[in-house]
XYZ file of C-alpha atoms in Angstrom:
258
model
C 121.054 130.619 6.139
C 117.252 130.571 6.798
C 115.732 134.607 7.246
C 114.882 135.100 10.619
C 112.209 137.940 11.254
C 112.075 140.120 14.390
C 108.837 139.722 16.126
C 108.630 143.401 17.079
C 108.950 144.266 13.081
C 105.435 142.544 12.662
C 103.464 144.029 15.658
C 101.236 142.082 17.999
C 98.415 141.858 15.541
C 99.787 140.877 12.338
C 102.263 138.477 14.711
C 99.214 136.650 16.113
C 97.779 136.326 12.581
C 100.810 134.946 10.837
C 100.940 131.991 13.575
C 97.006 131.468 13.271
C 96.098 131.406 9.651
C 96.811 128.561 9.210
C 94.130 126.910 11.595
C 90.447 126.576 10.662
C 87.689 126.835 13.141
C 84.164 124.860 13.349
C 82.847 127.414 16.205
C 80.858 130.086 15.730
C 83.877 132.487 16.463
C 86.942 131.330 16.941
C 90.815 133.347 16.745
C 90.704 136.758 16.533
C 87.832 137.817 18.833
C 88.430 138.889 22.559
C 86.505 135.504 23.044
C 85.870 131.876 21.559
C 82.115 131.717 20.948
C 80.517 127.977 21.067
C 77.002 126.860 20.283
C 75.248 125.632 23.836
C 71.603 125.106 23.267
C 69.798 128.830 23.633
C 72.780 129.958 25.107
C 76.487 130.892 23.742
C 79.323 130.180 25.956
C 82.327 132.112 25.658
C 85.530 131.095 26.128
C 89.038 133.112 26.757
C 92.540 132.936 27.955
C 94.940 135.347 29.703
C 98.713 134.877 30.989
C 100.804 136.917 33.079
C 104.618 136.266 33.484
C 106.497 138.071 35.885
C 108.983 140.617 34.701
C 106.810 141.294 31.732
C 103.412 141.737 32.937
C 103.770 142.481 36.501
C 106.858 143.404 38.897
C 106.262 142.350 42.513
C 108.788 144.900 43.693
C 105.711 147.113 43.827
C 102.568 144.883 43.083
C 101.255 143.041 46.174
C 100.156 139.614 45.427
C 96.821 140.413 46.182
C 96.486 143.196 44.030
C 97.841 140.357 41.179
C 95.543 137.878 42.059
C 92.598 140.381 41.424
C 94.110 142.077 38.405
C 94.250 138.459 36.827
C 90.151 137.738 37.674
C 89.684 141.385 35.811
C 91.851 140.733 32.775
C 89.995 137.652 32.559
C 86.384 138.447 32.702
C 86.783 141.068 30.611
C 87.083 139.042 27.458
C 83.826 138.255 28.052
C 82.028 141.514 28.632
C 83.906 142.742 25.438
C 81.460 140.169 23.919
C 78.877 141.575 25.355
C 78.635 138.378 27.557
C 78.416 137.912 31.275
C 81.187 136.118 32.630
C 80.462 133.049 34.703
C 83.535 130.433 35.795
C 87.165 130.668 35.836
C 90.356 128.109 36.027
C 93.552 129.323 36.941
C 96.994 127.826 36.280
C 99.619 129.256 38.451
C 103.568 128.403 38.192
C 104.965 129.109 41.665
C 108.999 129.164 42.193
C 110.404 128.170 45.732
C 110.911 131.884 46.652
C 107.542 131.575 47.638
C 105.960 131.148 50.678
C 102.354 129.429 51.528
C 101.682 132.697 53.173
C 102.286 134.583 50.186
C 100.262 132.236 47.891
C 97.378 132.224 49.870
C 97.674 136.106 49.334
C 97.606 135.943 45.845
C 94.480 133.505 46.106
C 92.783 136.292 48.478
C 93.087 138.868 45.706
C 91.180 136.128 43.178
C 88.748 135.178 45.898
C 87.497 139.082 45.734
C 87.934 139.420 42.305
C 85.414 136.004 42.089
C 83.089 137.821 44.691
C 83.165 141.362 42.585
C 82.315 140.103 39.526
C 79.880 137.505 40.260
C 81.792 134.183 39.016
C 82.685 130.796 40.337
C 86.685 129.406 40.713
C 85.999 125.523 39.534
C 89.130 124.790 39.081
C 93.415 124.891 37.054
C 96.500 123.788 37.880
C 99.501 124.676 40.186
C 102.974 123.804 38.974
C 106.693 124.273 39.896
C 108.456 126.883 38.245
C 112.246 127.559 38.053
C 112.358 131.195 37.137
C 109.426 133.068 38.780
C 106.070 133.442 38.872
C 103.347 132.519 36.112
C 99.909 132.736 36.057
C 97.021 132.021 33.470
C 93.590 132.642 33.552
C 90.403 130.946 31.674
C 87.299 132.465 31.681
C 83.613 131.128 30.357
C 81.103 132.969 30.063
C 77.468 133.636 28.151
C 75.348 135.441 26.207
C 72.601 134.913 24.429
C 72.560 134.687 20.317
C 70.494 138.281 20.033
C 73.403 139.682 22.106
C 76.512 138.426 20.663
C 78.600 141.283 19.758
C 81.794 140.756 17.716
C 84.642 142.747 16.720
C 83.189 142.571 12.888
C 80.037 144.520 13.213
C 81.369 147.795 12.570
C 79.901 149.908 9.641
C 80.465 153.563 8.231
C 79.207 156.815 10.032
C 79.018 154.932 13.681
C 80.059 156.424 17.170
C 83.161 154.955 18.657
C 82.270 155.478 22.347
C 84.995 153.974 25.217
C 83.429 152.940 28.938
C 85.903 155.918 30.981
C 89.064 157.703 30.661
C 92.298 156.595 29.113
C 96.090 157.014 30.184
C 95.696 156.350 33.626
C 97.078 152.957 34.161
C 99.794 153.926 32.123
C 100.741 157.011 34.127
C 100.508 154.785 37.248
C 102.914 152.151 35.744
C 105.420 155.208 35.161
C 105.034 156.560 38.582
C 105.945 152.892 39.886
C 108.816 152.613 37.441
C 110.104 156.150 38.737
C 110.278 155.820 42.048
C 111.470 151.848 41.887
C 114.594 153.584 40.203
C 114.591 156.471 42.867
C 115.074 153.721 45.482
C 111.673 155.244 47.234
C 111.401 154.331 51.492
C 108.319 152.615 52.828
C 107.045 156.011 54.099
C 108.136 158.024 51.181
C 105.753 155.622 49.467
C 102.539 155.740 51.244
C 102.740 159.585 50.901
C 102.842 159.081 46.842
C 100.066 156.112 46.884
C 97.916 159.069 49.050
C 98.656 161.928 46.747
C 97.951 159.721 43.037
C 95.653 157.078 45.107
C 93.422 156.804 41.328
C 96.444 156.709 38.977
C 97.590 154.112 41.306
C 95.325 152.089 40.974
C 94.120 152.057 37.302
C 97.375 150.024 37.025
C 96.934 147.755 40.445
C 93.685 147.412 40.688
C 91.628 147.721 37.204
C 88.258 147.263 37.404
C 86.505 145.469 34.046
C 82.915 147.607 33.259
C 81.012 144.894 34.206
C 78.104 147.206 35.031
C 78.024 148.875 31.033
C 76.526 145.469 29.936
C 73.434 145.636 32.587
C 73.577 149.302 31.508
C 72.897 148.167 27.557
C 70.575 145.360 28.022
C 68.536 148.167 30.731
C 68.194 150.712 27.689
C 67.830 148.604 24.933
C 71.142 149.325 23.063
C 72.724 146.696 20.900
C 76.412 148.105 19.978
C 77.803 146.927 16.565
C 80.848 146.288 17.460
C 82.815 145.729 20.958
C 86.228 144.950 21.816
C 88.563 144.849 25.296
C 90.880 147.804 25.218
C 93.669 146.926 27.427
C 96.340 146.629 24.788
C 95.598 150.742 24.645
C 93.246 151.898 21.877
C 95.053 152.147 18.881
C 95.821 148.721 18.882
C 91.660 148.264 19.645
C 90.974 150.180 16.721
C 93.074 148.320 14.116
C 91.515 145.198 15.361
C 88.236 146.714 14.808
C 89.593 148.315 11.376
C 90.971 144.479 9.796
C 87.879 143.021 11.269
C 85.072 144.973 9.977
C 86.912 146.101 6.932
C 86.459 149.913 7.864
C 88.931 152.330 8.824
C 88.380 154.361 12.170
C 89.209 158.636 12.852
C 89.797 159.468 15.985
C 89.897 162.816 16.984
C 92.580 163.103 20.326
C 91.016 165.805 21.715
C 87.758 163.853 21.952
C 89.044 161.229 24.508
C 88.826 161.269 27.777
């Protein structure tokens, strides 16, 4: 009988790099960065990919679909900025089931149309497909930067500052006040009082904004960081990425962050 090993025993990052090792790449930066990175004349285009699947990555029980629409433009985009990179075009690929209504895909499309308009970048195109058990989206995002500003996830050296672009926790103490009162069977009224009251907790989780603004902010003041990298799978998992990339280890001190 052939061994069969758990996924979860590996972890996301040693999972990912048992299924890619085997590939080799011709681009300048290829798996294992928050983006591809492809030679285009003076400029670098950046390429990235993001999927959502319902029951894993979002519960519409208490996400509207707008919020989801712009949630997916932000976990997009950000791929780029965590290059350093300004994000300029995205494709999306959406699998709708018949539970859906026109009405409620064209408010999932208004939630990517102000995601588009917030941070600056073009819809050209995707697909739209049937889909028997829900709804699934995916995301591609291209972007640029130039060579001087290409920052990787390898740059990292000894004695550096690890510096994060806000606070931390708060999407995940959102999530748990959504889980909590989905169990407590909450009323429509009951509801709006909690949104109110935890308004910012709220929406870290339904409405996360990517830091668009800290790459303007570099490029103002002249600061080149080593090393970059998106931290929405939390920051430990950021900083063993950062760790296995730039052969380094990392000490963070808890009472240091935000």
């Amino acid at each position: 009988m052939t061994n069969r090993t758990q996924i979860g025993s590996l972890g996301r990052v040693a999972f990912i790099e048992r299924l890619t090792s085997p590939f080799n790449s011709t681009v300048i930066t290829g798996i294992g960065d928050d983006a591809a990175v492809i030679e285009r004349g003076e400029e670098l285009e950046l390429l990235s990919k993001v999927l959502f699947l319902e029951g894993i990555d979002f519960d519409l029980s208490y996400t509207p679909l707008e919020h989801l629409g712009l949630k997916l433009v932000t976990a997009a985009i950000s791929n780029s900025i965590a290059m350093n990179g300004t994000p300029r075009f995205i494709m999306i690929g959406i699998g709708l089931s018949s539970r859906f209504s026109v009405e409620e895909a064209e408010a999932l499309y208004m939630g990517i149309e102000r995601g588009c308009m917030m941070y600056r970048v073009e819809l050209i195109g995707g697909d739209t497909s049937a889909s028997l058990t829900g709804l699934t989206l995916s995301a591609t995002c291209i972007g640029e930067v130039t060579r001087e500003r290409l920052t990787l996830r390898s740059g990292a050296s000894p004695d550096e500052l690890v510096c994060i672009t806000g606070s931390l926790g708060g999407a995940y103490m959102g999530l748990k006040l959504l889980e909590r009162e989905k169990k407590a069977g909450a009323s429509a009224e009951a509801a709006r009082e909690i949104f109110v009251k935890h308004k910012y907790i709220l929406n870290r989780q339904l409405q996360p904004y990517a830091r668009l603004d800290i790459i303007d902010l570099l490029a103002e003041n002249d600061i080149l960081p080593t090393s970059m990298i998106d931290i929405t799978s939390g920051l430990a998992s950021a900083a063993l990425n950062i760790c296995k990339n730039s052969s380094i280890g990392i000490r963070i001190h808890l009472s240091k962050i935000p």
